[in-house]
Coordinates of C-alpha atoms in Angstrom, one line a residue:
X1 CA 0.0 0.0 0.0
X2 CA 1.2 3.5 -0.7
X3 CA 1.0 6.4 1.7
X4 CA 0.9 5.6 5.3
X5 CA -0.8 7.6 8.0
X6 CA -4.4 7.4 9.0
X7 CA -6.6 9.2 11.4
X8 CA -10.1 7.8 11.4
X9 CA -10.7 8.2 15.0
X10 CA -11.9 11.1 17.0
X11 CA -8.5 12.6 17.5
X12 CA -7.6 15.8 19.2
X13 CA -4.1 17.0 18.8
X14 CA -4.2 20.1 20.9
X15 CA -1.6 22.6 22.1
X16 CA -0.8 26.1 23.0
X17 CA -3.0 26.8 26.0
X18 CA -4.4 29.9 27.6
X19 CA -3.7 32.8 25.2
X20 CA -6.4 35.4 25.3
X21 CA -8.5 36.1 22.2
X22 CA -7.2 39.0 20.1
X23 CA -6.8 40.3 16.6
X24 CA -3.9 38.3 15.0
X25 CA -2.4 41.3 13.2
X26 CA -2.2 43.2 16.5
X27 CA -0.9 40.4 18.7
X28 CA 2.8 39.8 18.4
X29 CA 2.4 36.3 20.0
X30 CA -0.3 35.3 17.5
X31 CA 2.0 32.9 15.7
X32 CA 2.5 31.0 19.0
X33 CA -1.1 30.1 19.2
X34 CA -1.6 26.6 17.8
X35 CA -3.0 25.9 14.4
X36 CA -5.8 23.3 14.5
X37 CA -6.5 20.6 12.1
X38 CA -9.8 18.8 12.8
X39 CA -10.3 15.6 10.8
X40 CA -13.8 14.1 11.0
X41 CA -14.5 10.6 9.7
X42 CA -17.9 9.1 8.7
X43 CA -19.3 5.8 10.3
X44 CA -16.1 4.8 12.0
X45 CA -16.3 2.2 14.7
X46 CA -14.1 2.6 17.7
X47 CA -12.6 -0.8 17.2
X48 CA -11.7 -0.3 13.6
X49 CA -8.2 0.8 14.5
X50 CA -5.0 -1.1 15.1
X51 CA -4.3 0.9 18.2
X52 CA -7.6 -0.2 19.6
X53 CA -6.4 -3.8 19.6
X54 CA -7.7 -4.8 16.2
X55 CA -5.0 -7.0 14.6
X56 CA -6.7 -7.3 11.2
X57 CA -7.0 -3.7 10.1
X58 CA -4.0 -1.7 8.9
X59 CA -4.0 1.9 10.2
X60 CA -0.3 2.8 10.7
X61 CA -0.9 6.6 10.8
X62 CA -3.6 6.4 13.4
X63 CA -1.6 3.9 15.4
X64 CA 1.3 6.3 15.3
X65 CA -0.8 9.1 16.6
X66 CA -2.2 6.9 19.3
X67 CA 1.3 5.8 20.3
X68 CA 2.5 9.4 20.7
X69 CA -0.7 11.1 21.8
X70 CA -3.6 10.8 24.2
X71 CA -6.4 8.3 23.3
X72 CA -9.9 8.4 24.7
X73 CA -11.0 4.8 25.1
X74 CA -14.6 5.7 25.9
X75 CA -15.7 8.4 23.5
X76 CA -19.3 8.4 22.4
X77 CA -21.7 10.2 20.1
X78 CA -24.7 11.1 22.3
X79 CA -27.2 9.8 19.8
X80 CA -29.5 11.1 17.1
X81 CA -33.0 12.4 16.5
X82 CA -33.5 10.2 13.4
X83 CA -31.8 7.7 11.2
X84 CA -29.3 10.1 9.8
X85 CA -27.3 10.1 13.1
X86 CA -24.4 12.0 11.4
X87 CA -26.4 15.2 11.1
X88 CA -27.1 15.8 14.8
X89 CA -23.6 14.4 15.6
X90 CA -22.0 17.2 13.4
X91 CA -24.3 19.8 14.9
X92 CA -23.2 18.8 18.4
X93 CA -19.5 18.8 17.3
X94 CA -19.8 22.3 15.9
X95 CA -21.6 23.9 18.8
X96 CA -20.5 21.9 21.9
X97 CA -24.2 21.4 22.7
X98 CA -25.8 18.1 23.7
X99 CA -28.4 16.3 21.6
X100 CA -31.6 17.9 22.9
X101 CA -30.1 21.4 22.8
X102 CA -29.3 21.5 19.1
X103 CA -30.8 20.1 15.9
X104 CA -29.4 19.5 12.4
X105 CA -29.7 23.1 11.0
X106 CA -27.2 25.5 12.6
X107 CA -28.4 28.7 10.8
X108 CA -29.5 30.3 14.1
X109 CA -26.6 29.1 16.2
X110 CA -23.0 30.2 16.5
X111 CA -20.4 27.6 15.8
X112 CA -17.0 27.2 17.4
X113 CA -15.2 28.0 14.0
X114 CA -16.9 31.4 14.2
X115 CA -15.3 31.9 17.6
X116 CA -12.0 31.1 16.1
X117 CA -12.5 33.6 13.4
X118 CA -13.2 36.2 16.0
X119 CA -10.0 35.3 17.7
X120 CA -8.0 35.9 14.6
X121 CA -7.9 32.4 13.1
X122 CA -8.0 31.8 9.3
X123 CA -10.7 29.2 8.9
X124 CA -11.0 26.6 6.1
X125 CA -13.3 23.7 5.4
X126 CA -13.5 20.8 2.9
X127 CA -15.5 17.6 2.7
X128 CA -18.9 16.6 4.1
X129 CA -21.2 19.3 5.6
X130 CA -24.7 18.1 6.7
X131 CA -25.9 21.2 8.5
X132 CA -27.0 23.7 5.8
X133 CA -25.1 25.9 3.4
X134 CA -25.6 29.2 5.2
X135 CA -24.1 27.7 8.4
X136 CA -21.0 26.6 6.5
X137 CA -20.5 30.0 5.0
X138 CA -20.6 31.7 8.4
X139 CA -18.3 29.1 9.9
X140 CA -15.5 29.2 7.4
X141 CA -13.8 32.0 5.4
X142 CA -12.6 29.5 2.8
X143 CA -14.2 26.3 1.5
X144 CA -13.1 23.9 -1.3
X145 CA -14.5 20.7 -2.5
X146 CA -17.5 20.8 -0.1
X147 CA -20.2 18.0 -0.2
X148 CA -23.5 19.2 1.1
X149 CA -25.6 16.2 2.1
X150 CA -25.4 12.9 3.8
X151 CA -23.6 10.5 1.4
X152 CA -22.7 9.9 -2.2
X153 CA -20.9 7.5 -4.5
X154 CA -17.3 8.0 -3.6
X155 CA -16.3 8.4 -7.3
X156 CA -19.2 10.8 -8.2
X157 CA -19.2 13.3 -5.3
X158 CA -21.3 16.4 -5.9
X159 CA -18.8 19.1 -4.9
X160 CA -18.9 22.9 -4.7
X161 CA -16.3 25.6 -3.8
X162 CA -17.3 28.6 -1.7
X163 CA -16.8 32.0 -3.2
X164 CA -15.6 34.9 -1.0
X165 CA -19.2 36.2 -0.8
X166 CA -20.4 33.0 0.7
X167 CA -22.1 31.7 -2.4
X168 CA -21.1 28.4 -4.1
X169 CA -20.0 27.2 -7.5
X170 CA -19.9 23.6 -8.8
X171 CA -16.5 22.1 -9.3
X172 CA -14.9 19.1 -11.0
X173 CA -15.5 16.0 -8.9
X174 CA -13.4 13.5 -10.9
X175 CA -11.6 11.2 -8.5
X176 CA -12.2 9.4 -5.2
X177 CA -13.8 11.4 -2.4
X178 CA -11.1 10.6 0.2
X179 CA -8.3 11.8 -2.1
X180 CA -10.2 14.8 -3.3
X181 CA -10.7 16.1 0.2
X182 CA -7.1 15.4 1.2
X183 CA -5.9 17.2 -1.9
X184 CA -8.0 20.3 -0.9
X185 CA -6.6 20.2 2.6
X186 CA -3.0 20.0 1.3
X187 CA -3.6 22.8 -1.2
X188 CA -4.8 25.0 1.7
X189 CA -1.8 24.1 3.8
X190 CA 0.6 24.8 0.9
X191 CA -1.1 28.2 0.3
X192 CA -1.1 29.0 4.0
X193 CA 2.7 28.3 4.2
X194 CA 3.4 30.4 1.1
X195 CA 1.4 33.3 2.5
X196 CA 3.7 33.5 5.6
X197 CA 0.9 35.0 7.7
X198 CA 1.1 35.4 11.4
X199 CA -2.6 34.4 11.8
X200 CA -3.0 30.7 12.9
X201 CA -5.3 28.5 11.0
X202 CA -8.2 26.2 11.7
X203 CA -8.8 23.5 9.0
X204 CA -11.7 21.2 9.0
X205 CA -11.5 18.1 6.8
X206 CA -14.6 15.9 6.9
X207 CA -14.2 12.7 5.0
X208 CA -17.2 10.7 3.6
X209 CA -15.3 7.4 4.3
X210 CA -15.7 4.9 5.6
X211 CA -19.5 5.5 5.0
X212 CA -21.0 3.3 2.4
X213 CA -21.0 2.7 -0.5
X214 CA -18.3 0.3 0.7
X215 CA -16.2 0.7 -2.5
X216 CA -12.5 1.4 -1.7
X217 CA -10.1 1.9 -4.6
X218 CA -9.0 -1.4 -6.2
X219 CA -5.7 -1.7 -4.3
X220 CA -7.5 -1.4 -1.0
X221 CA -10.4 -3.5 -2.1
X222 CA -8.1 -6.4 -2.6
X223 CA -6.0 -5.7 0.5
X224 CA -8.3 -7.6 2.8
X225 CA -9.3 -11.2 2.1
X226 CA -13.1 -11.7 2.5
X227 CA -12.4 -15.1 4.1
X228 CA -9.6 -13.8 6.4
X229 CA -11.6 -11.1 8.2
X230 CA -13.3 -12.6 11.2
X231 CA -16.9 -12.0 12.1
X232 CA -17.7 -9.7 15.0
X233 CA -18.0 -11.7 18.3
X234 CA -21.6 -10.4 18.6
X235 CA -22.5 -11.4 15.0
X236 CA -26.1 -12.4 14.6
X237 CA -28.2 -13.3 11.5
X238 CA -30.9 -10.9 12.7
X239 CA -31.7 -8.7 15.6
X240 CA -33.7 -10.6 18.1
X241 CA -36.5 -8.0 18.8
X242 CA -38.1 -4.9 17.3
X243 CA -36.2 -1.7 18.2
X244 CA -38.4 0.4 15.9
X245 CA -38.9 1.4 12.3
X246 CA -36.0 3.9 12.3
X247 CA -33.7 0.9 13.1
X248 CA -35.2 -2.2 11.7
X249 CA -35.9 -1.0 8.2
X250 CA -33.9 2.2 7.9
X251 CA -31.8 2.7 4.8
X252 CA -28.6 1.3 6.3
X253 CA -30.3 -2.1 7.1
X254 CA -31.1 -2.7 3.4
X255 CA -27.4 -3.1 2.5
X256 CA -27.6 -6.8 3.1
X257 CA -30.4 -9.3 3.0
X258 CA -32.0 -10.9 6.0
X259 CA -30.9 -13.1 7.6
X260 CA -27.3 -11.8 7.5
X261 CA -24.9 -14.5 6.3
X262 CA -21.3 -14.9 7.5
X263 CA -20.1 -14.6 3.9
X264 CA -21.8 -11.2 3.3
X265 CA -20.8 -9.7 6.6
X266 CA -17.1 -10.7 6.1
X267 CA -17.2 -9.3 2.6
X268 CA -18.7 -6.0 3.8
X269 CA -16.2 -5.7 6.7
X270 CA -13.3 -6.3 4.3
X271 CA -14.5 -3.5 2.1
X272 CA -15.1 -1.3 5.1
X273 CA -11.5 -1.9 6.3
X274 CA -10.3 -1.1 2.8
X275 CA -12.0 2.3 3.0
X276 CA -10.3 3.0 6.3
X277 CA -6.9 2.0 5.2
X278 CA -7.2 4.2 2.2
X279 CA -8.3 7.1 4.3
X280 CA -5.4 6.5 6.7
X281 CA -3.0 6.9 3.8
X282 CA -4.6 10.1 2.6
X283 CA -4.5 11.5 6.2
X284 CA -0.9 10.6 6.2
X285 CA -0.4 12.9 3.1
X286 CA -2.0 15.8 5.0
X287 CA 0.2 15.3 8.0
X288 CA 3.2 15.1 5.7
X289 CA 2.3 18.5 4.2
X290 CA 2.3 20.0 7.7
X291 CA 5.8 18.5 8.3
X292 CA 7.1 19.7 4.9
X293 CA 6.3 23.3 5.8
X294 CA 7.5 23.1 9.4
X295 CA 3.9 23.5 10.7
X296 CA 3.5 20.2 12.6
X297 CA 5.2 21.3 15.8
X298 CA 2.6 24.0 16.4
X299 CA -0.5 22.3 15.0
X300 CA -3.3 20.7 17.0
X301 CA -4.7 17.8 15.1
X302 CA -8.2 16.7 15.9
X303 CA -9.5 13.5 14.3
X304 CA -13.0 12.5 15.2
X305 CA -15.6 10.0 14.0
X306 CA -19.3 11.0 13.8
X307 CA -20.7 7.7 15.0
X308 CA -20.0 4.0 15.0
X309 CA -21.5 1.2 12.9
X310 CA -22.9 -2.3 13.5
X311 CA -21.7 -4.2 10.4
X312 CA -23.3 -7.5 11.4
X313 CA -23.0 -7.0 15.2
X314 CA -26.4 -7.9 16.8
X315 CA -27.7 -8.6 13.3
X316 CA -27.6 -4.9 12.4
X317 CA -25.7 -3.0 9.8
X318 CA -26.2 0.7 10.7
X319 CA -25.7 3.1 13.6
X320 CA -29.3 3.4 14.6
X321 CA -29.1 1.7 18.0
X322 CA -27.4 2.3 21.4
X323 CA -25.1 -0.7 21.4
X324 CA -21.4 0.1 21.9
X325 CA -20.5 -0.7 18.3
X326 CA -22.9 2.1 17.1
X327 CA -22.3 4.8 19.7
X328 CA -18.6 4.5 20.6
X329 CA -16.1 6.2 18.3
X330 CA -12.3 6.5 18.2
X331 CA -10.8 9.6 19.8
X332 CA -7.1 10.5 19.9
X333 CA -5.3 13.7 21.0
X334 CA -1.8 14.3 20.0
X335 CA 0.5 17.2 19.5
X336 CA 2.5 19.9 21.4
X337 CA 1.5 20.0 25.0
X338 CA -0.4 16.8 24.9
X339 CA 1.2 13.9 26.8
X340 CA 1.3 10.3 25.7
X341 CA -1.4 8.3 27.5
X342 CA -5.0 7.0 27.6
X343 CA -8.1 7.7 29.5
X344 CA -11.1 5.6 30.5
X345 CA -13.2 8.7 31.1
X346 CA -16.7 8.9 29.6
X347 CA -16.3 11.4 26.8
X348 CA -18.8 12.9 24.3
X349 CA -18.0 14.2 20.8
X350 CA -19.4 17.6 21.9
X351 CA -16.4 17.9 24.3
X352 CA -14.3 18.7 21.2
X353 CA -15.6 22.3 20.8
X354 CA -14.8 23.5 24.4
X355 CA -11.4 21.8 24.2
X356 CA -10.4 23.6 21.0
X357 CA -11.9 26.9 22.4
X358 CA -9.7 26.5 25.5
X359 CA -6.5 25.5 23.6
X360 CA -6.7 28.4 21.2
X361 CA -7.7 31.0 23.7
X362 CA -10.9 31.9 21.8
X363 CA -13.9 33.3 23.7
X364 CA -16.3 30.7 25.1
X365 CA -19.3 29.7 23.0
X366 CA -22.7 30.3 24.5
X367 CA -24.7 27.3 25.3
X368 CA -21.9 24.7 25.4
X369 CA -22.6 21.5 27.3
X370 CA -19.3 19.9 26.7
X371 CA -16.2 20.0 28.9
X372 CA -12.6 20.5 27.9
X373 CA -10.7 17.2 27.4
X374 CA -7.5 19.0 28.4
X375 CA -8.6 18.5 32.0
X376 CA -8.2 14.7 31.6
X377 CA -4.6 14.8 30.6
X378 CA -3.7 17.7 32.9
X379 CA -5.5 16.1 35.8
X380 CA -6.9 19.5 36.8
X381 CA -10.4 18.2 37.6
X382 CA -10.8 15.5 40.2
X383 CA -14.3 14.6 39.1
X384 CA -15.3 14.0 35.5
X385 CA -18.8 12.9 34.4
X386 CA -19.8 9.7 36.1
X387 CA -22.5 8.6 33.7
X388 CA -22.9 8.4 29.9
X389 CA -26.5 9.0 28.7
X390 CA -27.4 8.2 25.1
X391 CA -30.6 8.5 23.1
X392 CA -31.9 7.5 19.7
X393 CA -35.2 8.8 18.3
X394 CA -38.1 8.0 20.6
X395 CA -37.2 4.3 20.5
X396 CA -34.1 3.8 22.8
X397 CA -32.4 5.3 25.8
X398 CA -29.3 4.1 27.6
X399 CA -27.1 5.0 30.6
X400 CA -23.7 3.7 31.5
X401 CA -21.8 4.0 34.8
X402 CA -18.5 2.3 35.0
X403 CA -18.9 -1.4 34.1
X404 CA -22.7 -1.3 34.0
X405 CA -24.9 -0.3 31.1
X406 CA -28.7 -0.2 30.9
X407 CA -30.6 0.0 27.6
X408 CA -34.3 0.8 27.7
X409 CA -36.8 0.3 24.9
X410 CA -39.9 2.0 26.2
X411 CA -42.1 1.3 23.2
X412 CA -41.8 -2.5 23.6
X413 CA -41.4 -2.5 27.4
X414 CA -38.0 -4.1 27.2
X415 CA -34.6 -3.6 29.0
X416 CA -31.1 -4.9 28.7
X417 CA -28.5 -4.8 31.5
X418 CA -24.9 -5.5 30.5
X419 CA -21.7 -5.9 32.6
X420 CA -19.3 -4.4 30.1
X421 CA -16.3 -5.5 32.1
X422 CA -17.1 -9.2 31.7
X423 CA -19.3 -8.8 28.6
X424 CA -17.9 -6.1 26.3
X425 CA -19.9 -7.3 23.3
X426 CA -23.3 -7.0 25.1
X427 CA -24.4 -10.6 24.7
X428 CA -25.6 -11.6 28.2
X429 CA -28.7 -9.6 29.2
X430 CA -28.9 -9.5 33.0
X431 CA -32.0 -7.3 33.3
X432 CA -34.3 -10.1 34.4
X433 CA -31.8 -12.0 36.6
X434 CA -32.8 -11.7 40.3
X435 CA -29.2 -11.5 41.3
X436 CA -28.9 -8.1 39.5
X437 CA -32.3 -6.6 40.5
X438 CA -30.8 -4.0 42.7
X439 CA -28.3 -3.0 40.0
X440 CA -31.1 -2.7 37.5
X441 CA -33.2 -0.6 39.8
X442 CA -30.3 1.8 40.5
X443 CA -29.5 2.1 36.8
X444 CA -33.1 2.8 36.0
X445 CA -33.2 5.6 38.5
X446 CA -29.9 7.0 37.0
X447 CA -31.4 6.8 33.5
X448 CA -34.4 8.9 34.5
X449 CA -32.1 11.4 36.3
X450 CA -29.9 11.7 33.2
X451 CA -32.9 12.2 31.0
X452 CA -34.0 15.1 33.1
X453 CA -30.5 16.6 33.2
X454 CA -30.3 16.3 29.3
X455 CA -33.8 17.9 28.8
X456 CA -34.9 14.7 27.1
X457 CA -38.5 15.2 26.0
X458 CA -39.2 11.6 27.0
X459 CA -38.0 12.2 30.5
X460 CA -40.5 11.6 33.3
X461 CA -42.7 14.7 33.6
X462 CA -41.2 16.4 30.5
X463 CA -43.4 18.7 28.5
X464 CA -42.9 18.8 24.7
X465 CA -42.5 22.3 23.4
X466 CA -42.0 24.0 20.1
X467 CA -40.7 22.0 17.2
X468 CA -39.1 19.3 19.3
X469 CA -38.0 16.6 16.8
X470 CA -38.4 13.6 19.2
X471 CA -42.1 12.7 19.7
X472 CA -43.6 9.9 21.8
X473 CA -44.4 6.9 19.6
X474 CA -47.1 4.2 19.6
X475 CA -46.2 0.9 21.3
X476 CA -44.5 -1.6 19.0
X477 CA -44.8 -5.3 18.7
X478 CA -41.9 -7.1 20.4
X479 CA -41.3 -9.4 17.4
X480 CA -40.3 -8.1 14.0
X481 CA -41.2 -9.9 10.8
X482 CA -38.6 -9.4 8.1
X483 CA -40.5 -11.6 5.5
X484 CA -42.6 -8.7 4.2
X485 CA -39.7 -6.2 4.0
X486 CA -38.8 -5.3 0.4
X487 CA -35.2 -4.2 0.0
X488 CA -34.6 -0.9 -1.8
X489 CA -31.3 0.5 -3.0
X490 CA -30.3 4.2 -2.8
X491 CA -29.1 6.0 -5.9
X492 CA -25.5 6.2 -4.7
X493 CA -24.7 2.5 -4.8
X494 CA -22.6 1.6 -7.9
X495 CA -23.7 -1.2 -10.3
X496 CA -21.2 -3.8 -8.9
X497 CA -22.5 -3.3 -5.4
X498 CA -26.1 -3.8 -6.6
X499 CA -25.1 -6.9 -8.5
X500 CA -23.2 -8.3 -5.5
X501 CA -25.5 -7.5 -2.6
X502 CA -29.0 -6.8 -4.0
X503 CA -29.8 -8.6 -7.3
X504 CA -29.4 -12.1 -5.8
X505 CA -32.1 -11.3 -3.2
X506 CA -35.7 -11.9 -4.3
X507 CA -36.9 -9.2 -1.9
X508 CA -34.9 -6.5 -3.8
X509 CA -37.1 -4.0 -5.6
X510 CA -35.3 -1.3 -7.5
X511 CA -37.6 1.6 -7.0
X512 CA -37.0 4.3 -8.1
X513 CA -34.8 3.1 -11.0
X514 CA -31.2 4.4 -11.0

């Protein structure tokens, strides 16, 4: 494989603490404030990384960052209001707000890149933006090869450039999405170095990989044997009960037939790994550009994933559940001022914004719920958050404290209690075991408390107001019948994917036609 350096995790490479916000041109120390490179990946499981103990995937760049930086072992996306979990995830990332304090559209809210602009930073963005065009224009001064939307064929990405007045023009999109976004980032870095400005930069690079279509370039497609990649330890042919329509029949779940077969799951995992290894190499090129211009020593690199992915775990394919494989993401912090190490602390993606705000010396952003991750490696704060609360649509709620995790499915009256220390793959449900009745009761009380704290509209006694996106749902049947589900393909899947995964299935209906 060519090019070696990945970053498909949530990574924060942060440095240069505590300088007050000021105009870069008037501040003689402006050049000492760190640059920030935030790399955001799409549908990246926390365990799809060599540094996370996965011996099958090749991610030398990410592994190198993890070896020299600070890795968050328990980083989570809080959840989503709907099946496109990446949209609220990105809204939380850009505002530092929790799930029920922000929605997809950021037009009326201030983003942390705006705060960096006010502090004298030169701001640049490329790649996926799923939170409206006006919000991109106010967040970045420069934008190249931007993809507005949720997904696309990696070889036919609908791209635009942003003009100085905040309007957009279509651009050539020939090439593979991962390389196109890396090229745009490298061009920005080259131009920044040539300009010899004293203003530090903030660059946001949002890859569309490893989101499907799972179609890595040929060299990476053949890099992983479909028979050599093992099944997840929690592989199942189908999920054993009905989570809700935004899980069981959402678009992601149509990417393989029911029941899931070992052969299909291994095949899709090998393609998924190929996408990640290719992205790793392209991120390596970006980091090399920083080194080539002498910028690496004063650049904070933040690499974060928007959510996890099931890929056959628990019989699911997508991210529309609250199992660890769908909510936990990689997160690494490396760079000047960041020590080598790891943390077991419970971390949200929306902690990224206050961290960058602190490390750059920008003014605080109103409404932030996140907490600066720098406290974890500095040891300044004795107490970190003790519980991790997650929510998905109106179908699932969960809470984790230490080794214990409770998942509640209110619409079917079902609960799962897992001991993550002894059962990390969430296979042994202890919820109805009398031996753990006290633990279940305590976790249920904690869940309700966290719902109230998060302003969850489904919390006990909560009153729905305004345009709250999460609404109570009707009860569901516990069992789910897949026999009547007709599989449909989205317009972004290339022909060979359709031939391989859809055409052999009699339940496949190609409507609308491609």
